[in-house]
Short mmCIF file of C-alpha atoms in Angstrom, two decimals:
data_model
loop_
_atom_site.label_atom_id
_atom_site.label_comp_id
_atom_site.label_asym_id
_atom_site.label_seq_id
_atom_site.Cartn_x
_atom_site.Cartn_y
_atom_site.Cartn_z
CA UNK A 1 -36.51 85.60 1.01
CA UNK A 2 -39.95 84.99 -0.21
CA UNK A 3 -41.10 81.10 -1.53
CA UNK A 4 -41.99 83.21 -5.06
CA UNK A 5 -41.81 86.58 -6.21
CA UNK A 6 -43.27 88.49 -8.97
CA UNK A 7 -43.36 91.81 -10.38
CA UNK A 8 -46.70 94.00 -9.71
CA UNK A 9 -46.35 96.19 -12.56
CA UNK A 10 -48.77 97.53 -13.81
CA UNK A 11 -47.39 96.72 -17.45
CA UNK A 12 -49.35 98.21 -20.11
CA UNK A 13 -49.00 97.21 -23.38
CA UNK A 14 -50.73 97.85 -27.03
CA UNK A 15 -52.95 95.30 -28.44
CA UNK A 16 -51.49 92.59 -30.85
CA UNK A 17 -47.94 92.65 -28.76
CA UNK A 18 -46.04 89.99 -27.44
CA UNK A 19 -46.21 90.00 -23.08
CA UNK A 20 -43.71 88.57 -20.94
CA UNK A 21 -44.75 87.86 -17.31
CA UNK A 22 -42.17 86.12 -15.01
CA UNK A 23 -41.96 85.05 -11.29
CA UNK A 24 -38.82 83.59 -9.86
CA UNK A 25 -38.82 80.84 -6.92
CA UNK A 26 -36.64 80.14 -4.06
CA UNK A 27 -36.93 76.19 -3.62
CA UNK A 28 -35.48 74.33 -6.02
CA UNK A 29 -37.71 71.43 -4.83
CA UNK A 30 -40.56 72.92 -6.79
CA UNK A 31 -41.77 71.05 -9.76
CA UNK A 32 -45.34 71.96 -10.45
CA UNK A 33 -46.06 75.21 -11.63
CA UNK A 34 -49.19 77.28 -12.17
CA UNK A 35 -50.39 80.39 -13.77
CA UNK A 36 -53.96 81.81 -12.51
CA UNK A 37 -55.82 84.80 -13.97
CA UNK A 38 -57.98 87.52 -12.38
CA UNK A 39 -59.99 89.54 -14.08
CA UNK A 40 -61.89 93.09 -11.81
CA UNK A 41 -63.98 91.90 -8.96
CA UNK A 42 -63.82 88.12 -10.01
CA UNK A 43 -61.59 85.21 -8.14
CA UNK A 44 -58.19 83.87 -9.57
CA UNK A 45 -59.00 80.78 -12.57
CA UNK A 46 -56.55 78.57 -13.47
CA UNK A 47 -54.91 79.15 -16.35
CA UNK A 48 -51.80 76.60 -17.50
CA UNK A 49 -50.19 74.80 -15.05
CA UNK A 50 -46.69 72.98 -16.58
CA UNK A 51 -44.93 69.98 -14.79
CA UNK A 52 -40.89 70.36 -14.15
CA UNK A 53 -38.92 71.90 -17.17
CA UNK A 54 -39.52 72.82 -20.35
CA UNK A 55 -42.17 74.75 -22.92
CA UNK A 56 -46.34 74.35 -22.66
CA UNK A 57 -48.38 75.79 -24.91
CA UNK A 58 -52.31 76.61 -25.02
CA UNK A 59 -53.40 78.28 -27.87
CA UNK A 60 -52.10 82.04 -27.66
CA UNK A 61 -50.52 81.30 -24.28
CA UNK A 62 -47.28 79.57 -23.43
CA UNK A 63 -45.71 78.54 -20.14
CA UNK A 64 -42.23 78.09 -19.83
CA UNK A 65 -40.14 76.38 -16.65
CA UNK A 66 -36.24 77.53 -15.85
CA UNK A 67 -35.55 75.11 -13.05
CA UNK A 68 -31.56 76.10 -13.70
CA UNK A 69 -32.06 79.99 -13.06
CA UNK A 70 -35.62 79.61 -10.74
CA UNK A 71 -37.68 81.27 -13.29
CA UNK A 72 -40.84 80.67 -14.63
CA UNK A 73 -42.96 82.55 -17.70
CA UNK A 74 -45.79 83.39 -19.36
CA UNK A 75 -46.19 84.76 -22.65
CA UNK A 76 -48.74 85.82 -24.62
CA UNK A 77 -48.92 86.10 -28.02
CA UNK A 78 -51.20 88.37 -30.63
CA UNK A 79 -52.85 89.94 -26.69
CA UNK A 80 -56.34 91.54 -27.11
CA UNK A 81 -57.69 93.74 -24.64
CA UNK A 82 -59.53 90.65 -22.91
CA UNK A 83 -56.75 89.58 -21.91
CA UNK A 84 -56.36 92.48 -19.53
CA UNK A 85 -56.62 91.05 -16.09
CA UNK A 86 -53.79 90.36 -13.23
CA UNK A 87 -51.98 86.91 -13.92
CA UNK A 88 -50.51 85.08 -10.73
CA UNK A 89 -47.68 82.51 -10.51
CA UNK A 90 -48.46 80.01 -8.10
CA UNK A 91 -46.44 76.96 -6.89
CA UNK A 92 -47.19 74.02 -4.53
CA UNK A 93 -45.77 74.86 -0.67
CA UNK A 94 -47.12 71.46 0.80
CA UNK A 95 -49.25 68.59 0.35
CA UNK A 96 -52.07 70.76 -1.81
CA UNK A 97 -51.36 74.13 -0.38
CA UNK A 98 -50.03 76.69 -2.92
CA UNK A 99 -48.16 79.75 -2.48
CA UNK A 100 -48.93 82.86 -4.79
CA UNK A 101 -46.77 85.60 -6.38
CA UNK A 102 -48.38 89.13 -5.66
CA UNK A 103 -49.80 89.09 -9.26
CA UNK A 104 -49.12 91.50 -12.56
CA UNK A 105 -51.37 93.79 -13.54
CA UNK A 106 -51.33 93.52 -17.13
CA UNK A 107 -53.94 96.24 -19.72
CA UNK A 108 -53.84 95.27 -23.13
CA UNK A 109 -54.62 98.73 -25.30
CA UNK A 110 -56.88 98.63 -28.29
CA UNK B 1 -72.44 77.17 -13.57
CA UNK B 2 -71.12 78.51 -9.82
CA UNK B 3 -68.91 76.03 -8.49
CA UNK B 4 -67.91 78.29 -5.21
CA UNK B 5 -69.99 80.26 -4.08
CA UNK B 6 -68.78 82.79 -1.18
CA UNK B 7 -72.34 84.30 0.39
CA UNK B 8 -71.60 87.96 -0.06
CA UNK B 9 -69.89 90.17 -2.21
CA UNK B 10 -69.31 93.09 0.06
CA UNK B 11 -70.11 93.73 4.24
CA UNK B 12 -69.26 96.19 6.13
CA UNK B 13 -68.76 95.47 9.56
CA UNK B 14 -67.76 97.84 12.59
CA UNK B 15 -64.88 97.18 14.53
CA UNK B 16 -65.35 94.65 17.35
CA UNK B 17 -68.08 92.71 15.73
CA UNK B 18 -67.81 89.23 15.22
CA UNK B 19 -68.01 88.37 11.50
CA UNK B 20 -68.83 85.59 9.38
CA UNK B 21 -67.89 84.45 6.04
CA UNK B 22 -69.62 81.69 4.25
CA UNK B 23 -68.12 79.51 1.71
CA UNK B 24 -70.13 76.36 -0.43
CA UNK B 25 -68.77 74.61 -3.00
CA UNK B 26 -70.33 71.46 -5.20
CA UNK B 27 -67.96 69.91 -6.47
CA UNK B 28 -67.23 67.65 -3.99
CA UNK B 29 -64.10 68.45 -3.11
CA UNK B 30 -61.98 67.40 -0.20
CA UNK B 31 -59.91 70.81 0.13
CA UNK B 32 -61.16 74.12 0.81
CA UNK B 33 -58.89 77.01 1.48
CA UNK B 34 -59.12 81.00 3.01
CA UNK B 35 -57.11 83.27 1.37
CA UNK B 36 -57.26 87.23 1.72
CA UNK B 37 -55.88 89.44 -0.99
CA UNK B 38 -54.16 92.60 -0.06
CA UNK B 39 -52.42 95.32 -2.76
CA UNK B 40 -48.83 94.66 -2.56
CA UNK B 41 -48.87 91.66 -0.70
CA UNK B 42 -50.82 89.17 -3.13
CA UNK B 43 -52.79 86.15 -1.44
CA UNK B 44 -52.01 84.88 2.00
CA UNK B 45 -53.61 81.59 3.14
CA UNK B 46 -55.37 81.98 6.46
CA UNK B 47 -56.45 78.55 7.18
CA UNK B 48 -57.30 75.53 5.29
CA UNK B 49 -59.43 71.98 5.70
CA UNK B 50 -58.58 68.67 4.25
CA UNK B 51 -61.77 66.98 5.80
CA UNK B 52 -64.87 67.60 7.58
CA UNK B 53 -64.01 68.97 11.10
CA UNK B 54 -60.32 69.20 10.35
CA UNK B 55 -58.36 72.48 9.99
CA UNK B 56 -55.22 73.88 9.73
CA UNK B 57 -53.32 76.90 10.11
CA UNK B 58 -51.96 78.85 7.56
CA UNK B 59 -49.40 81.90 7.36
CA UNK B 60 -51.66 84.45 9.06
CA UNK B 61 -54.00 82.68 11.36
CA UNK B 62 -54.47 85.49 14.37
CA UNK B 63 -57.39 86.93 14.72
CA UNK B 64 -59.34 83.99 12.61
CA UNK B 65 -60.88 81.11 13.31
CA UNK B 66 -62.94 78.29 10.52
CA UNK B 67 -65.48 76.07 10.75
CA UNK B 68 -66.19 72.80 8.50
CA UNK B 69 -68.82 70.36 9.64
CA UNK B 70 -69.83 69.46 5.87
CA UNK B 71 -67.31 68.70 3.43
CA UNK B 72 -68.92 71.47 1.27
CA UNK B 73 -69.43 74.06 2.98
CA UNK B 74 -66.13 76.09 4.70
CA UNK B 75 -66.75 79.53 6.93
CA UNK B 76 -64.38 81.84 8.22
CA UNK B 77 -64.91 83.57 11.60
CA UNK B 78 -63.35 87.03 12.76
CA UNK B 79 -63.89 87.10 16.00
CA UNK B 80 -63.75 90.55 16.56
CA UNK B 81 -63.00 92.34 13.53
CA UNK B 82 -60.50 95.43 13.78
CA UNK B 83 -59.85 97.62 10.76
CA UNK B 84 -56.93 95.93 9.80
CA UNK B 85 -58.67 92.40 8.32
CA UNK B 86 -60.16 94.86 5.62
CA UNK B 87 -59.38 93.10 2.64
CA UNK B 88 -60.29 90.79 -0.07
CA UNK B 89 -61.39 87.71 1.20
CA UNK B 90 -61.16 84.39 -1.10
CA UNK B 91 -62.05 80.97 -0.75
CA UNK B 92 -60.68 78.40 -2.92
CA UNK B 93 -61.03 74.41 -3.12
CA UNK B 94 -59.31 71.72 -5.07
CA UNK B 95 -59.48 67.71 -5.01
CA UNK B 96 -56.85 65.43 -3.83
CA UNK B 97 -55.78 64.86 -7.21
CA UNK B 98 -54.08 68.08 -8.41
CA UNK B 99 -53.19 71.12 -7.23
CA UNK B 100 -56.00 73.23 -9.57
CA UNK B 101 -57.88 75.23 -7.36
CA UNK B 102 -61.01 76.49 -7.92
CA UNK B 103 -61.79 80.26 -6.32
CA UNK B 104 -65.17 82.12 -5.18
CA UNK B 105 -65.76 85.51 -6.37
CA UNK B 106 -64.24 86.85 -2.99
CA UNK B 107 -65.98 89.07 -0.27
CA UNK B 108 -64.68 92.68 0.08
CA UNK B 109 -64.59 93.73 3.94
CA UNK B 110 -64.73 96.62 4.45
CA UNK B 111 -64.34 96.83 8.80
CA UNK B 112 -64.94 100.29 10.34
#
């Protein structure tokens, strides 16, 4: 079983709609979690990282931490077209070494 | 402001040769990280460094090798490149203090 997993897509969704992107974990040691963003030809940036359980929020974008069911979430509210990119899940697998869902492909449609 | 810098954007590189891949960063951090990216498979760390001259292994070392004799600068070494390291190549680095890591543009290989 892999550490994380995550849906590819590609999900494609109009503009001004709610998005849901999700990655479920294996070890229920995990308590930092990360999102990162990619936009075309450009490396991952952080986006929100969140620490244990529970709701973060940052502006449009909100985290959210299921240590019960091994889930974690992104959404993303009012989504414009620049927020068209791939968005990773990423959680710590050792002292500083992260491990990295295969990313979503999400387009945002004017 | 480029905080990693990775020193090429694309190569292409015929099978056999022995490749390198530069990686700077000036921030001052202690990690630095190789990743490749691969469709379907996500990121998969190659090697890593905590500290000048030190490396480790990560999930797909064969076929790689690193260097790091200053703490800002990180290369990756194939040391004879076959046409299955074509990929995405990233390199990331983060401080001792969180897990936030900060990524290069990435290097597209293309090995032929």
């Amino acid at each position: 079983q892999k550490e994380v997993e995550q849906d590819p897509g590609p999900l494609s969704v109009p503009e001004g709609a709610i998005v849901s992107l999700n990655c479920t974990y294996s070890n229920s040691a995990f308590q930092y979690f990360m999102w990162y963003r990619q936009y075309s030809r450009k490396g991952p940036e952080l986006l929100m990282y969140t620490y244990s359980s529970g709701n973060k929020e940052d502006g449009r974008f909100t985290a959210q931490v299921d240590k019960s069911s091994k889930y974690i979430s992104l959404f993303i509210r009012d989504s414009q077209p620049s927020d068209s990119a791939t968005y990773l899940c990423s959680l710590p697998q050792g002292a500083q070494k992260l491990v990295f869902g295969q990313g979503t492909r999400l387009t945002i449609n004017p | 402001d480029v905080k990693v810098t990775q020193s090429s954007r694309y190569l292409v590189k015929r099978t056999g040769e022995k490749v390198f891949l530069e990686c700077v960063q000036d921030m001052d951090h202690e990690n630095m990280f190789w990743y490749r990216q691969d469709p379907g498979l996500g990121l998969r760390l190659i090697y890593f460094s905590y500290d000048v001259k030190m490396k480790e292994k990560g999930d797909i070392p064969e076929g790689y090798s690193v260097s790091r004799e200053k703490k800002e600068r990180f290369s990756l070494i194939l040391e004879s490149a076959s046409t299955n390291q074509t990929s995405m190549y990233l390199c990331a680095s983060s401080s001792g203090d969180n897990y936030g890591y900060t990524f290069g543009s990435g290097t597209r290989l293309t090995v032929v």
